[in-house]
GROMACS .gro file of N, CA and C in nm:
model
  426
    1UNK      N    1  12.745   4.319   7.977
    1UNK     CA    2  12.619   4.274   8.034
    1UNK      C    3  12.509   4.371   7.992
    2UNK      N    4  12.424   4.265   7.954
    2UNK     CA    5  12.297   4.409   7.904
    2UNK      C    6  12.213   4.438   8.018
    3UNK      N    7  12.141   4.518   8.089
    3UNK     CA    8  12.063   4.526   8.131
    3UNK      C    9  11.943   4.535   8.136
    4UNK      N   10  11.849   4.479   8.170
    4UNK     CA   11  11.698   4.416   8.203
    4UNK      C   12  11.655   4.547   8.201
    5UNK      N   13  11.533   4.572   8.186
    5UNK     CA   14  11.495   4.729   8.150
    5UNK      C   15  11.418   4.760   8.290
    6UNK      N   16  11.415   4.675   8.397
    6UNK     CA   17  11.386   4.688   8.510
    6UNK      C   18  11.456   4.781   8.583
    7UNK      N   19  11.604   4.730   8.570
    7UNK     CA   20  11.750   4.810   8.652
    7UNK      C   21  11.741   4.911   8.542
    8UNK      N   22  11.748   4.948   8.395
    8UNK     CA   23  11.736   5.057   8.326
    8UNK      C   24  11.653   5.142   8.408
    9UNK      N   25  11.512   5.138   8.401
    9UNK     CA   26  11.416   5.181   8.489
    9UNK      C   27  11.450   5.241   8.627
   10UNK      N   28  11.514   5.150   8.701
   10UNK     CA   29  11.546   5.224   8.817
   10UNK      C   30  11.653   5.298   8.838
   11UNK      N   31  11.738   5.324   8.759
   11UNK     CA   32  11.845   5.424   8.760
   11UNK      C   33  11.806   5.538   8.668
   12UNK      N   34  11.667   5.563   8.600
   12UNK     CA   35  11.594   5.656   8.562
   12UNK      C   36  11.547   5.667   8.702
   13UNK      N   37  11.499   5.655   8.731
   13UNK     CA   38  11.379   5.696   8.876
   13UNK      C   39  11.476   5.791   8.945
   14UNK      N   40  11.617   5.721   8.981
   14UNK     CA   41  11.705   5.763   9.064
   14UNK      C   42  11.768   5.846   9.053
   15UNK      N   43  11.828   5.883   8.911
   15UNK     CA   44  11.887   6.038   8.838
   15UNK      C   45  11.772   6.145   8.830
   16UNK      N   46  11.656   6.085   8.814
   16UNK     CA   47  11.547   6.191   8.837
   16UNK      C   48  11.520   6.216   8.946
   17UNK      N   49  11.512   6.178   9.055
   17UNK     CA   50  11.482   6.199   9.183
   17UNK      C   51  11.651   6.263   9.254
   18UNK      N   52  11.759   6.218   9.203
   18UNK     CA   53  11.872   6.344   9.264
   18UNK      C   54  11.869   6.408   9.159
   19UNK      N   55  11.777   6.480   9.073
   19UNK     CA   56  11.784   6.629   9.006
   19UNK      C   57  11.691   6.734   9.034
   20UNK      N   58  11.589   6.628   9.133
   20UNK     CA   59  11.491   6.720   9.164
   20UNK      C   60  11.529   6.745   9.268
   21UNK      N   61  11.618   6.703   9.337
   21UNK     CA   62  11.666   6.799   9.499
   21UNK      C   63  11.625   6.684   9.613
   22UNK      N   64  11.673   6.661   9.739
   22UNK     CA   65  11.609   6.553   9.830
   22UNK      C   66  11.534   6.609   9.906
   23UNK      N   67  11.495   6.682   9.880
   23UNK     CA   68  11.353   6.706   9.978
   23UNK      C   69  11.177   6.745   9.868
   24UNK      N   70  11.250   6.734   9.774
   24UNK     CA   71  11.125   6.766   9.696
   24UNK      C   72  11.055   6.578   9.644
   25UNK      N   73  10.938   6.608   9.673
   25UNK     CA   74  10.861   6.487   9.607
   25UNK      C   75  10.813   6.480   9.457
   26UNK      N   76  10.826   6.378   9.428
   26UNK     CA   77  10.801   6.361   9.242
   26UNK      C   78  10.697   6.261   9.228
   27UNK      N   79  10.575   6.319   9.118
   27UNK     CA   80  10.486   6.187   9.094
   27UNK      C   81  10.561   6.059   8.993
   28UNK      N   82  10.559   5.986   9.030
   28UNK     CA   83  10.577   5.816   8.943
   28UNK      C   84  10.533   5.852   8.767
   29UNK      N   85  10.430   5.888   8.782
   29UNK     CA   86  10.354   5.953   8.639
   29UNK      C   87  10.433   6.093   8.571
   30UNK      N   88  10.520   6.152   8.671
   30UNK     CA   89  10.628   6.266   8.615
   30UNK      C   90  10.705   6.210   8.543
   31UNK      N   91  10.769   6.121   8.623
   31UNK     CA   92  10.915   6.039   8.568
   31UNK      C   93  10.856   5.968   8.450
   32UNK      N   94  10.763   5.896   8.447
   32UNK     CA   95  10.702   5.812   8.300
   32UNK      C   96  10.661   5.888   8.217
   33UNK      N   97  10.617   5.985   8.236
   33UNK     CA   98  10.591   6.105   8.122
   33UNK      C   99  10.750   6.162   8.087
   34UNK      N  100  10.805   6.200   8.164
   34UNK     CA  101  10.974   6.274   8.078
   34UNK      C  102  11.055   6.116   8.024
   35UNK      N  103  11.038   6.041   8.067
   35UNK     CA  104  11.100   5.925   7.991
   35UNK      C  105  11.018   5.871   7.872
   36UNK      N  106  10.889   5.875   7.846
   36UNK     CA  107  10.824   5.818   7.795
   36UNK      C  108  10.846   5.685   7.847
   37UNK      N  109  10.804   5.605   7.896
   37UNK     CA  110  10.784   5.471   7.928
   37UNK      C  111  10.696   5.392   8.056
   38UNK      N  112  10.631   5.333   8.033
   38UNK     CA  113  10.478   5.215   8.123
   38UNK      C  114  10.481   5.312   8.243
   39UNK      N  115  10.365   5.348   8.253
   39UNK     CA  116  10.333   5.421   8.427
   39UNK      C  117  10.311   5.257   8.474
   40UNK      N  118  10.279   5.164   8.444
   40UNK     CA  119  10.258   5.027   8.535
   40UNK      C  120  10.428   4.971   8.571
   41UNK      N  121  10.483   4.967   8.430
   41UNK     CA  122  10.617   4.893   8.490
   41UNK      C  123  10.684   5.001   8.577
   42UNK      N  124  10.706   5.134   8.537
   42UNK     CA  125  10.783   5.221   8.668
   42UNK      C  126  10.742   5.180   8.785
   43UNK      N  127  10.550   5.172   8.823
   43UNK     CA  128  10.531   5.221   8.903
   43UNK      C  129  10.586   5.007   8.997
   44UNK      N  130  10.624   4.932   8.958
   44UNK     CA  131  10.658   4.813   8.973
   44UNK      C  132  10.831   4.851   9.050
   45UNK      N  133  10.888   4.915   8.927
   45UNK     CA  134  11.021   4.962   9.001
   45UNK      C  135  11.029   5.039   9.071
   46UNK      N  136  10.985   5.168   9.083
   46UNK     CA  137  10.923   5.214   9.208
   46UNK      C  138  10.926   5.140   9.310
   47UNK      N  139  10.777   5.069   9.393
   47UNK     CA  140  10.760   4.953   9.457
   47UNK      C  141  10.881   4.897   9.482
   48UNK      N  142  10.985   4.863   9.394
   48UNK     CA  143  11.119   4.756   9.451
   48UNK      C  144  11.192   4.868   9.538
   49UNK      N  145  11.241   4.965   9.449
   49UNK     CA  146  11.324   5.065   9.495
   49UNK      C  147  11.266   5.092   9.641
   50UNK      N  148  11.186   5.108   9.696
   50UNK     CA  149  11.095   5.149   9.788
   50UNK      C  150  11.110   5.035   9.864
   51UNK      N  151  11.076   4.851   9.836
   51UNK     CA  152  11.102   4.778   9.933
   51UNK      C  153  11.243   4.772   9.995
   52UNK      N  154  11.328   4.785   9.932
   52UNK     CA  155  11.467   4.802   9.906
   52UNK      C  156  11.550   4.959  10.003
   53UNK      N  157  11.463   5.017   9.995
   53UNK     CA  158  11.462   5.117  10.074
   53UNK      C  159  11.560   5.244  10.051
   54UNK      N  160  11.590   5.233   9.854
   54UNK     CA  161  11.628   5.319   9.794
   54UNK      C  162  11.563   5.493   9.761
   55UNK      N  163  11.413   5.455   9.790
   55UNK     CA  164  11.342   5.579   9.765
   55UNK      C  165  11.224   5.549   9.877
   56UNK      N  166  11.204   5.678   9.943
   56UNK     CA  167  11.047   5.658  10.051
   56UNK      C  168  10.965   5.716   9.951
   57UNK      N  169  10.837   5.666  10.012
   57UNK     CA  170  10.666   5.694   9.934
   57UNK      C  171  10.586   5.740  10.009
   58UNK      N  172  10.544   5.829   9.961
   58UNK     CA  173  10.451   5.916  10.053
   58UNK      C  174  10.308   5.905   9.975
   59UNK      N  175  10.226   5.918  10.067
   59UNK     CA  176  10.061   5.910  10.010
   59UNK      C  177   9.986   6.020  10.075
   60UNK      N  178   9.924   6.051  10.050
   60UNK     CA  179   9.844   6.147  10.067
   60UNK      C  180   9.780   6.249   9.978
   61UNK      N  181   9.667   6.339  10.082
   61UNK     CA  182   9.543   6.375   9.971
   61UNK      C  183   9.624   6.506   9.883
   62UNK      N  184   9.713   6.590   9.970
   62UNK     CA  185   9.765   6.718   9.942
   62UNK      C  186   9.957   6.705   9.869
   63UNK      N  187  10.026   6.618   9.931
   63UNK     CA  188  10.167   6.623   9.932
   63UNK      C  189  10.119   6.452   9.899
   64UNK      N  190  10.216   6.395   9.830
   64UNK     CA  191  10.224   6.274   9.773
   64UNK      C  192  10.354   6.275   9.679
   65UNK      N  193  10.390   6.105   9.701
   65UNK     CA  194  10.508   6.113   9.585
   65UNK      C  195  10.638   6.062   9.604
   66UNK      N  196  10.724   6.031   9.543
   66UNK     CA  197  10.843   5.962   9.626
   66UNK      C  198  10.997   6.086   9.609
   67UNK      N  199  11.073   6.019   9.673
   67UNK     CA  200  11.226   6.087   9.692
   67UNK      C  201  11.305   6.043   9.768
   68UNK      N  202  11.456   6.020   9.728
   68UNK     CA  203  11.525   5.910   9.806
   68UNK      C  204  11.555   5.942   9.919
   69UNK      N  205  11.554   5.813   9.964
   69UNK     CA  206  11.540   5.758  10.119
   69UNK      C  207  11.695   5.782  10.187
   70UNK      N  208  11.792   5.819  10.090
   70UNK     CA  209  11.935   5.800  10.159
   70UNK      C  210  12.002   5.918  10.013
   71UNK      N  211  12.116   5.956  10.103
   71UNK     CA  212  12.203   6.028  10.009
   71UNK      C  213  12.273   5.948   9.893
   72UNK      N  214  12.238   6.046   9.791
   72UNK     CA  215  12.274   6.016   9.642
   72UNK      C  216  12.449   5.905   9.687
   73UNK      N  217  12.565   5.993   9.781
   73UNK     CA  218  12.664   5.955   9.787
   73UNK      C  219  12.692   5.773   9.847
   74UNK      N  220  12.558   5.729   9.925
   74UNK     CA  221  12.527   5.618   9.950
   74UNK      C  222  12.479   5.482   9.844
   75UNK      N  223  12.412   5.572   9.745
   75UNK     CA  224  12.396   5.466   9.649
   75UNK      C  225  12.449   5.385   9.580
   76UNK      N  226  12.524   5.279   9.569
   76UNK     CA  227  12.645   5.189   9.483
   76UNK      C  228  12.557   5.125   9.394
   77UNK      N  229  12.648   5.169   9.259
   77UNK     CA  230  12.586   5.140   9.158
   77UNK      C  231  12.567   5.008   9.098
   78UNK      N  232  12.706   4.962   9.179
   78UNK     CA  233  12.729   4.761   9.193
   78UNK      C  234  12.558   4.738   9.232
   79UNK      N  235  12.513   4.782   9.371
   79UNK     CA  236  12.438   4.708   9.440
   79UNK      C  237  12.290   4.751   9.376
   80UNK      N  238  12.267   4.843   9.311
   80UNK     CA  239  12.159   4.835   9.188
   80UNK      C  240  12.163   4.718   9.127
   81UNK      N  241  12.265   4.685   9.025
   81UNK     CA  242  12.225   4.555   8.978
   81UNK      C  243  12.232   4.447   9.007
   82UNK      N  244  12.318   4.424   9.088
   82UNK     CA  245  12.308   4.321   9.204
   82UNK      C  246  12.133   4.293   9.238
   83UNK      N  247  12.106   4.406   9.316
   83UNK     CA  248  11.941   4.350   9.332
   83UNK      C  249  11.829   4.351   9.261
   84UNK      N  250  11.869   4.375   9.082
   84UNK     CA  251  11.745   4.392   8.980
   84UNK      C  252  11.790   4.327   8.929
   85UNK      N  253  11.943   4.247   8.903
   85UNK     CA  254  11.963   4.166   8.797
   85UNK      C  255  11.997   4.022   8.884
   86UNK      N  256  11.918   3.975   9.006
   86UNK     CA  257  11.964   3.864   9.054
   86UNK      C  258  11.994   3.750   8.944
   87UNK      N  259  12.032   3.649   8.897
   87UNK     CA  260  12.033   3.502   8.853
   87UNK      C  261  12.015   3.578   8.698
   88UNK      N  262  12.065   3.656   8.666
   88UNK     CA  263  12.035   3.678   8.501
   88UNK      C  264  12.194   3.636   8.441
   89UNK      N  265  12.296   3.550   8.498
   89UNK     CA  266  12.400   3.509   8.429
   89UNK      C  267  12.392   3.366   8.380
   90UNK      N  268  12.304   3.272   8.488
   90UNK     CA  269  12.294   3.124   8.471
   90UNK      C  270  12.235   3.132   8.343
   91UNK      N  271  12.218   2.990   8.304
   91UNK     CA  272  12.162   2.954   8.203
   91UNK      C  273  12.043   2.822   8.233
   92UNK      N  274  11.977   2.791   8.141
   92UNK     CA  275  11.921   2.686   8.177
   92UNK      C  276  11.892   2.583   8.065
   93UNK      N  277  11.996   2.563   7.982
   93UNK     CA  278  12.038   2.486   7.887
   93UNK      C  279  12.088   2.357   7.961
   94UNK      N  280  12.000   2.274   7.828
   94UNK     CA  281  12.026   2.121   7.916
   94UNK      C  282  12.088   2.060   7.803
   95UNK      N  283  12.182   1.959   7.828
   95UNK     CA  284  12.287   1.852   7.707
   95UNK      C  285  12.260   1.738   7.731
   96UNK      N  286  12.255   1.664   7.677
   96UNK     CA  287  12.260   1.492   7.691
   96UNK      C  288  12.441   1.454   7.666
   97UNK      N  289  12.459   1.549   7.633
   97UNK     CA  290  12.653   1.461   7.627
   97UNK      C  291  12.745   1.501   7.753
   98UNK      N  292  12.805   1.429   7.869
   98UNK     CA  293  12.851   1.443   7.933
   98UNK      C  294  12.932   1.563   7.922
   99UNK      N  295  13.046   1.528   7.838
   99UNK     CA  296  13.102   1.606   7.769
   99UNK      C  297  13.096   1.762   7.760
  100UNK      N  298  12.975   1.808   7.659
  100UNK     CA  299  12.987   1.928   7.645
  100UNK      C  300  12.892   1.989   7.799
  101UNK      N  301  12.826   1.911   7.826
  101UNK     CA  302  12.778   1.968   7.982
  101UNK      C  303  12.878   2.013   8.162
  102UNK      N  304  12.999   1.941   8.088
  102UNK     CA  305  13.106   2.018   8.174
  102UNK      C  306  13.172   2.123   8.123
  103UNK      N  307  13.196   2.094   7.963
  103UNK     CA  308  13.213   2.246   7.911
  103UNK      C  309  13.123   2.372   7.937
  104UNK      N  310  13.019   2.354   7.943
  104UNK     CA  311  12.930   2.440   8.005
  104UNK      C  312  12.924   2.483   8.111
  105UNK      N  313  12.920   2.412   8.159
  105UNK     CA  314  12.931   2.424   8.373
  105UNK      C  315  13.046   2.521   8.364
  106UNK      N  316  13.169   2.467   8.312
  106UNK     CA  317  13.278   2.563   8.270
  106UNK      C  318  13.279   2.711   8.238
  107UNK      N  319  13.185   2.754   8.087
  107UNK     CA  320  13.172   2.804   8.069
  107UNK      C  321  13.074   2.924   8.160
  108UNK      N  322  12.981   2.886   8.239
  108UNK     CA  323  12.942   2.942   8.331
  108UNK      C  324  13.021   2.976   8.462
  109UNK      N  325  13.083   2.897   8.502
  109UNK     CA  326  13.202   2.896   8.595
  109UNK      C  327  13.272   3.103   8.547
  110UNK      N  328  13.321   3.076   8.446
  110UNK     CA  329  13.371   3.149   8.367
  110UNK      C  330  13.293   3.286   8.368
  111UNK      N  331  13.184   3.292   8.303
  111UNK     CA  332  13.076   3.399   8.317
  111UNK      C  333  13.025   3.479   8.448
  112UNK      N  334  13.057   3.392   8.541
  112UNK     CA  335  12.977   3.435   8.687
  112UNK      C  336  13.129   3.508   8.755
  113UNK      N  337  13.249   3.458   8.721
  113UNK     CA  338  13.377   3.562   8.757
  113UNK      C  339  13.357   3.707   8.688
  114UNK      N  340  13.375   3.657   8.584
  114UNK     CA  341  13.335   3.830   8.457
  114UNK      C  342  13.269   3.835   8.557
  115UNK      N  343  13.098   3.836   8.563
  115UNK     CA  344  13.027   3.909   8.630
  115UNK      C  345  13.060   3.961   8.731
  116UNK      N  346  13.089   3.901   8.842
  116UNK     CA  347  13.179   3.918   8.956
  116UNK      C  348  13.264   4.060   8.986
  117UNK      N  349  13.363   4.003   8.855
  117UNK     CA  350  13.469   4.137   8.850
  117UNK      C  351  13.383   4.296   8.828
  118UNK      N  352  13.265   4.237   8.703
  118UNK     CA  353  13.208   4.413   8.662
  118UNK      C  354  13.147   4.479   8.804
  119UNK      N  355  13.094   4.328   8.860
  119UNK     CA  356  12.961   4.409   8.957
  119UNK      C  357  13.091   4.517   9.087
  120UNK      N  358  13.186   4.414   9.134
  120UNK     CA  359  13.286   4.481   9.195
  120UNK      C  360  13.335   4.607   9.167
  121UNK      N  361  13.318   4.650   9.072
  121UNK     CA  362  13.384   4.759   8.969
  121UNK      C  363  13.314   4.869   8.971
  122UNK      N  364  13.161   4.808   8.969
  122UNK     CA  365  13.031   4.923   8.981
  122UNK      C  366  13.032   4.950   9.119
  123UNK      N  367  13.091   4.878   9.210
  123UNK     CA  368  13.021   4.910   9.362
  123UNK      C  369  13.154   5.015   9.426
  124UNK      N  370  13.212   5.078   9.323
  124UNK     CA  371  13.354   5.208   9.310
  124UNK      C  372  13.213   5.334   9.358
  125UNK      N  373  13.155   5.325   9.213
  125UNK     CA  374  13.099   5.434   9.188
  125UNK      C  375  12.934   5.412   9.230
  126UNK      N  376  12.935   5.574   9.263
  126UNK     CA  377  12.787   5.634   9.338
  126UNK      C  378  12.666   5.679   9.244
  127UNK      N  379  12.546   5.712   9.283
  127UNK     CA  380  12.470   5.796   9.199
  127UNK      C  381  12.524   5.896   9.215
  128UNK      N  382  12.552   5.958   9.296
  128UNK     CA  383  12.643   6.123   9.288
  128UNK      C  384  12.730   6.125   9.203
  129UNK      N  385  12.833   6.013   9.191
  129UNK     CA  386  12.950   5.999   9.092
  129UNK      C  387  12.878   6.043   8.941
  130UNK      N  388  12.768   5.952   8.927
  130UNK     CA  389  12.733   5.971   8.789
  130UNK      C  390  12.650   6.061   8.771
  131UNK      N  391  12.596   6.150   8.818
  131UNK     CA  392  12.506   6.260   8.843
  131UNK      C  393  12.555   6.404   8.838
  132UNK      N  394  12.662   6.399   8.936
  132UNK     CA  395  12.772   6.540   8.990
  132UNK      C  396  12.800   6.552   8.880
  133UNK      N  397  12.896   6.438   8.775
  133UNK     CA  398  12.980   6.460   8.672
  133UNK      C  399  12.895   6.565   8.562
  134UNK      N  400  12.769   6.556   8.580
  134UNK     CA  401  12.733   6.592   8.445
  134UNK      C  402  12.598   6.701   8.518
  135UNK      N  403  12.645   6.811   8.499
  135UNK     CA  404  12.596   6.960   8.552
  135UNK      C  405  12.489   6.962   8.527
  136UNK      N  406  12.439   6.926   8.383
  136UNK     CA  407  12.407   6.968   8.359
  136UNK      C  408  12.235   6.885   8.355
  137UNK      N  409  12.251   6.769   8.439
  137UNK     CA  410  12.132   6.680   8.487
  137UNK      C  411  12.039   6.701   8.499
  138UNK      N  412  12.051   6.809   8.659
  138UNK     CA  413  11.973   6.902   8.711
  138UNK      C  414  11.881   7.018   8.579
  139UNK      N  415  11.963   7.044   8.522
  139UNK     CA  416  11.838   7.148   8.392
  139UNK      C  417  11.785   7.091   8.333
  140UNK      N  418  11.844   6.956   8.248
  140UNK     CA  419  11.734   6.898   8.199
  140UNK      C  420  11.559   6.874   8.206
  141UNK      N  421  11.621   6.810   8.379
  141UNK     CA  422  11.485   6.750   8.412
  141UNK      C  423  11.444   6.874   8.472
  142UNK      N  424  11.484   6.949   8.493
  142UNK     CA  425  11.400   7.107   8.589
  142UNK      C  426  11.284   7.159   8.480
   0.00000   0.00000   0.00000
């Protein structure tokens, strides 16, 4: 499954925000500057992550900025794409032959198990899982 650069996006936000520590706040414009990529589309995933209630947002004139809302060990990585990649397995291909339009239905039938099985598979592992493993996260982005 490829991923939508939306859910890409937000599992940047999220490895950056558990490297900066959970109590420290990060500007939206930090994370788009060390990634290089749209201060508009982050600041969009942002916004979800935030309705979603993956990361809180703070405003203000002095302290501003976001940082997650729940421990890294809470995050399932299933349920990331689960809620950025809703309905991205269907199709919306239309047939005029009876025929190959149940092969299809089929074939989707088919596709939405796969999916099924991966998303199950992701919801094992944490942002901590994928974060802890690799030490060396934290220096990067420091």
């Amino acid at each position: 499954m490829k991923l939508s650069k939306q859910t890409d996006y937000s599992f940047k936000v999220l490895i950056y925000l558990f490297s900066k520590g959970k109590d420290d706040l990060v500007l939206t414009k930090d994370i788009a500057s060390f990634y290089d990529i749209s201060l508009n589309h982050l600041t969009k995933v942002v916004a979800k992550l935030s309705a979603l209630g993956f990361v809180v947002t703070t405003r203000g004139r002095y302290k501003s900025g976001i940082k997650l809302a729940m421990p890294a060990k809470s995050i399932k990585l299933g349920t990331i794409i689960k809620l950025f990649e809703k309905g991205r397995v269907a199709s919306d291909s239309t047939y005029n032959d009876e025929e190959i339009t149940t092969s299809h239905q089929h074939l989707l039938s088919k596709l939405a198990k796969g999916n099924e099985a991966y998303l199950s598979n992701l919801e094992k592992y944490t942002l901590w899982d994928i974060c802890s493993a690799n030490k060396s996260v934290q220096q990067v982005v420091a």
